[in-house]
Amino acid sequence: MTHILMIPGSLRAASSSRATARALAARLPQGTTCTTADPGVLPHYNADVTDDAEVAAFIEEVRKAHGVIFVTPEYNYSVPGVLKNAIDWASRPAYESVFKGKPCLVVTTSGGALGGVRAQAHLKYILNGMLAVIYPCKEIIVTMANTKVEDGILKDDTVLDFAEEALAGFVATCG
Ligand SMILES: Cc1cc2nc3c(=O)[nH]c(=O)nc-3n(C[C@H](O)[C@H](O)[C@H](O)COP(=O)(O)O)c2cc1C
C-alpha cells in the first residue's frame, strides 16, 4: 500500500482546492490510501514552541506518508500563509526534515484563468529548499475552479482525466 497525504492550502468549507483534493483522491491508483491534513489547526510558527501536539501530529503525518500532494489556491501571486506556516513547522531541522527526499506533487487552483501557476512555481521553489523530490510533470492546474464544484467535489472530467495520468506517475515514484 502506498500512503498519500494531501495538504490543502485553503481552510474554506466551500473551497475549490479542497473539492479538487477530494476528486483527485478518488482518481488515485488502486492500492493507494489517502488522508488529508488540516493546516488550520496549527499555531503560528514559533521556534520557541517545541511541544505542540498538533504540530507533532502533522509532522508525523508527513513522515508516515510515502508521498505528499499539495492542493492549493494562489493568494496574492504566491502560497497561502496557512500552507506556508504548515510547511515551515515541518521544515526543521533544516535539510534534515521530514520533507527531505519526500516525493511531492503540487496542484494549484484559482478562481481565475491562470490556475495558480505563480503559487505552483513558488511552492516548488520552497520544497526544493527542503530537499523534497518534486514531481516535475505533467503539471496540474485547475482554472475557474469555483465554477466546477458540485456537492463539494470538482466536476471536470477533462482536468481529472489529465490529472489521473500524473497521479499514477507520481504514485509510482512513492516507494
Ligand atoms: C487573499 C486572497 C488572495 C487571492 N489572490 C489570488 C491570486 O493571486 N491569484 C489568483 O488567481 N486568485 C487569487 N485569489 C482568488 C482565489 O483563486 C479564489 O478565491 C479561490 O477560490 C480560493 O481558493 P479556494 O476556493 O480553495 O478557497 C485570491 C483570493 C484570496 C482570498
Short mmCIF file of C-alpha atoms and ligand atoms in Angstrom, two decimals:
data_model
loop_
_atom_site.label_atom_id
_atom_site.label_comp_id
_atom_site.label_asym_id
_atom_site.label_seq_id
_atom_site.Cartn_x
_atom_site.Cartn_y
_atom_site.Cartn_z
CA MET A 1 0.00 0.00 0.00
CA THR A 2 1.25 3.44 -0.90
CA HIS A 3 0.05 6.11 1.51
CA ILE A 4 -0.51 9.66 0.27
CA LEU A 5 -1.02 12.74 2.44
CA MET A 6 -2.99 15.59 0.88
CA ILE A 7 -2.21 19.05 2.24
CA PRO A 8 -4.79 21.67 1.23
CA GLY A 9 -3.92 25.35 1.10
CA SER A 10 -7.41 26.69 1.83
CA LEU A 11 -9.43 26.43 5.03
CA ARG A 12 -12.75 27.42 3.45
CA ALA A 13 -15.58 24.91 3.86
CA ALA A 14 -16.61 25.50 0.22
CA SER A 15 -13.02 25.60 -1.00
CA SER A 16 -12.48 24.64 -4.62
CA SER A 17 -9.00 23.37 -3.68
CA ARG A 18 -10.47 21.02 -1.12
CA ALA A 19 -13.08 19.97 -3.70
CA THR A 20 -10.20 19.30 -6.10
CA ALA A 21 -8.34 17.29 -3.45
CA ARG A 22 -11.44 15.11 -2.95
CA ALA A 23 -11.78 14.49 -6.68
CA LEU A 24 -8.06 13.70 -7.02
CA ALA A 25 -8.22 11.28 -4.08
CA ALA A 26 -10.90 9.36 -5.98
CA ARG A 27 -8.57 9.14 -9.00
CA LEU A 28 -5.55 7.75 -7.16
CA PRO A 29 -4.41 4.34 -8.42
CA GLN A 30 -5.73 1.20 -6.74
CA GLY A 31 -3.65 0.18 -3.76
CA THR A 32 -3.24 3.78 -2.60
CA THR A 33 -4.53 5.08 0.72
CA CYS A 34 -5.03 8.79 1.31
CA THR A 35 -5.61 11.11 4.25
CA THR A 36 -5.92 14.89 4.35
CA ALA A 37 -4.04 17.12 6.77
CA ASP A 38 -5.63 20.20 8.35
CA PRO A 39 -3.13 23.08 8.33
CA GLY A 40 -5.74 25.25 10.08
CA VAL A 41 -5.18 23.56 13.45
CA LEU A 42 -1.51 24.55 13.62
CA PRO A 43 -0.37 27.56 15.65
CA HIS A 44 1.72 30.28 14.05
CA TYR A 45 5.28 29.13 13.61
CA ASN A 46 7.38 29.90 16.66
CA ALA A 47 10.73 28.19 17.19
CA ASP A 48 10.27 28.56 20.95
CA VAL A 49 7.31 26.15 20.84
CA THR A 50 8.67 22.60 20.94
CA ASP A 51 5.81 20.62 22.50
CA ASP A 52 2.66 21.40 20.50
CA ALA A 53 0.58 18.24 19.98
CA GLU A 54 -0.98 19.37 16.68
CA VAL A 55 2.43 20.23 15.27
CA ALA A 56 3.83 16.88 16.33
CA ALA A 57 0.83 15.07 14.77
CA PHE A 58 1.24 16.99 11.50
CA ILE A 59 4.95 16.24 11.26
CA GLU A 60 4.19 12.58 11.92
CA GLU A 61 1.56 12.59 9.16
CA VAL A 62 4.17 13.88 6.70
CA ARG A 63 6.79 11.44 7.97
CA LYS A 64 4.49 8.42 7.56
CA ALA A 65 3.30 9.34 4.05
CA HIS A 66 5.09 7.81 1.08
CA GLY A 67 4.20 10.95 -0.86
CA VAL A 68 2.57 14.34 -0.33
CA ILE A 69 0.12 16.07 -2.66
CA PHE A 70 -0.37 19.80 -2.12
CA VAL A 71 -3.64 21.17 -3.48
CA THR A 72 -3.69 24.90 -3.05
CA PRO A 73 -5.05 28.16 -4.38
CA GLU A 74 -2.81 31.11 -5.12
CA TYR A 75 -3.03 34.04 -2.72
CA ASN A 76 -1.60 37.34 -3.91
CA TYR A 77 0.57 35.62 -6.51
CA SER A 78 2.04 33.12 -4.03
CA VAL A 79 1.39 30.39 -1.47
CA PRO A 80 -1.37 30.99 1.14
CA GLY A 81 0.08 31.85 4.55
CA VAL A 82 -1.66 28.96 6.27
CA LEU A 83 0.07 26.49 3.96
CA LYS A 84 3.47 28.17 4.28
CA ASN A 85 3.04 28.07 8.06
CA ALA A 86 2.41 24.30 7.98
CA ILE A 87 5.42 23.76 5.73
CA ASP A 88 7.62 25.88 8.00
CA TRP A 89 6.68 23.71 11.00
CA ALA A 90 7.65 20.53 9.18
CA SER A 91 10.81 22.02 7.66
CA ARG A 92 13.06 21.75 10.72
CA PRO A 93 15.79 20.69 11.21
CA ALA A 94 16.95 22.38 8.04
CA TYR A 95 17.92 19.94 5.28
CA GLU A 96 17.11 17.01 7.61
CA SER A 97 13.35 17.46 7.99
CA VAL A 98 10.55 15.01 7.15
CA PHE A 99 10.44 16.61 3.71
CA LYS A 100 13.98 15.54 2.85
CA GLY A 101 13.67 13.04 -0.01
CA LYS A 102 9.85 13.11 0.23
CA PRO A 103 8.07 12.76 -3.12
CA CYS A 104 5.79 15.80 -3.55
CA LEU A 105 3.20 16.69 -6.17
CA VAL A 106 1.93 20.26 -6.43
CA VAL A 107 -1.58 21.00 -7.73
CA THR A 108 -2.86 24.57 -7.89
CA THR A 109 -6.31 26.05 -8.43
CA SER A 110 -7.71 29.50 -8.93
CA GLY A 111 -10.94 31.33 -9.36
CA GLY A 112 -9.38 32.96 -12.41
CA ALA A 113 -7.81 31.90 -15.67
CA LEU A 114 -4.22 31.22 -14.56
CA GLY A 115 -4.84 28.24 -12.29
CA GLY A 116 -2.41 29.43 -9.61
CA VAL A 117 0.69 28.94 -11.76
CA ARG A 118 2.67 31.52 -9.78
CA ALA A 119 1.88 29.79 -6.48
CA GLN A 120 2.83 26.50 -8.12
CA ALA A 121 6.27 27.83 -9.03
CA HIS A 122 6.75 29.39 -5.59
CA LEU A 123 5.74 26.22 -3.78
CA LYS A 124 8.14 24.11 -5.83
CA TYR A 125 10.93 26.57 -5.02
CA ILE A 126 10.12 26.29 -1.30
CA LEU A 127 10.07 22.49 -1.46
CA ASN A 128 13.42 22.49 -3.25
CA GLY A 129 14.89 24.26 -0.23
CA MET A 130 13.77 21.36 1.94
CA LEU A 131 15.32 18.76 -0.40
CA ALA A 132 11.90 17.35 -1.26
CA VAL A 133 11.61 15.39 -4.50
CA ILE A 134 9.22 17.35 -6.68
CA TYR A 135 7.25 15.53 -9.37
CA PRO A 136 8.09 17.61 -12.44
CA CYS A 137 5.34 16.86 -14.92
CA LYS A 138 2.71 16.84 -16.10
CA GLU A 139 1.81 19.91 -14.07
CA ILE A 140 -1.77 20.08 -12.84
CA ILE A 141 -3.68 23.33 -12.58
CA VAL A 142 -7.40 23.98 -12.27
CA THR A 143 -8.66 27.24 -13.75
CA MET A 144 -12.03 28.83 -12.88
CA ALA A 145 -12.19 26.21 -10.16
CA ASN A 146 -15.16 27.68 -8.30
CA THR A 147 -17.41 27.20 -11.32
CA LYS A 148 -16.57 23.49 -11.48
CA VAL A 149 -17.56 22.37 -7.98
CA GLU A 150 -20.73 20.38 -7.35
CA ASP A 151 -21.60 18.95 -3.94
CA GLY A 152 -18.10 19.60 -2.64
CA ILE A 153 -16.31 17.77 -5.48
CA LEU A 154 -14.54 19.13 -8.54
CA LYS A 155 -16.55 18.07 -11.59
CA ASP A 156 -14.30 18.48 -14.61
CA ASP A 157 -13.52 15.24 -16.38
CA THR A 158 -11.10 16.92 -18.80
CA VAL A 159 -8.90 18.12 -15.94
CA LEU A 160 -9.36 14.97 -13.89
CA ASP A 161 -8.59 12.60 -16.78
CA PHE A 162 -5.45 14.62 -17.45
CA ALA A 163 -4.57 14.60 -13.74
CA GLU A 164 -5.10 10.85 -13.43
CA GLU A 165 -2.08 10.14 -15.61
CA ALA A 166 0.11 12.44 -13.49
CA LEU A 167 -1.26 10.90 -10.28
CA ALA A 168 -0.36 7.41 -11.47
CA GLY A 169 3.11 8.56 -12.49
CA PHE A 170 3.61 10.33 -9.18
CA VAL A 171 2.41 7.43 -7.02
CA ALA A 172 4.77 5.11 -8.92
CA THR A 173 7.65 7.25 -7.60
CA CYS A 174 6.48 6.98 -3.96
CA GLY A 175 8.34 3.97 -2.58
C1 LIG B 1 -6.43 36.58 -0.04
C2 LIG B 1 -6.71 36.12 -1.44
C3 LIG B 1 -5.76 36.33 -2.43
C4 LIG B 1 -6.00 35.87 -3.72
N1 LIG B 1 -5.03 36.02 -4.66
C5 LIG B 1 -5.18 35.42 -5.87
C6 LIG B 1 -4.11 35.40 -6.80
O1 LIG B 1 -3.03 35.94 -6.57
N2 LIG B 1 -4.30 34.75 -7.97
C7 LIG B 1 -5.49 34.12 -8.27
O2 LIG B 1 -5.59 33.51 -9.34
N3 LIG B 1 -6.53 34.15 -7.41
C8 LIG B 1 -6.40 34.77 -6.23
N4 LIG B 1 -7.42 34.76 -5.32
C9 LIG B 1 -8.71 34.16 -5.70
C10 LIG B 1 -8.70 32.66 -5.43
O3 LIG B 1 -8.19 31.99 -6.57
C11 LIG B 1 -10.13 32.17 -5.16
O4 LIG B 1 -10.69 32.91 -4.09
C12 LIG B 1 -10.14 30.70 -4.83
O5 LIG B 1 -11.47 30.26 -4.85
C13 LIG B 1 -9.51 30.40 -3.47
O6 LIG B 1 -9.35 29.01 -3.31
P1 LIG B 1 -10.39 28.09 -2.51
O7 LIG B 1 -11.67 28.03 -3.34
O8 LIG B 1 -9.73 26.76 -2.44
O9 LIG B 1 -10.65 28.70 -1.17
C14 LIG B 1 -7.23 35.23 -4.03
C15 LIG B 1 -8.17 35.04 -3.02
C16 LIG B 1 -7.93 35.48 -1.74
C17 LIG B 1 -8.96 35.23 -0.68
#
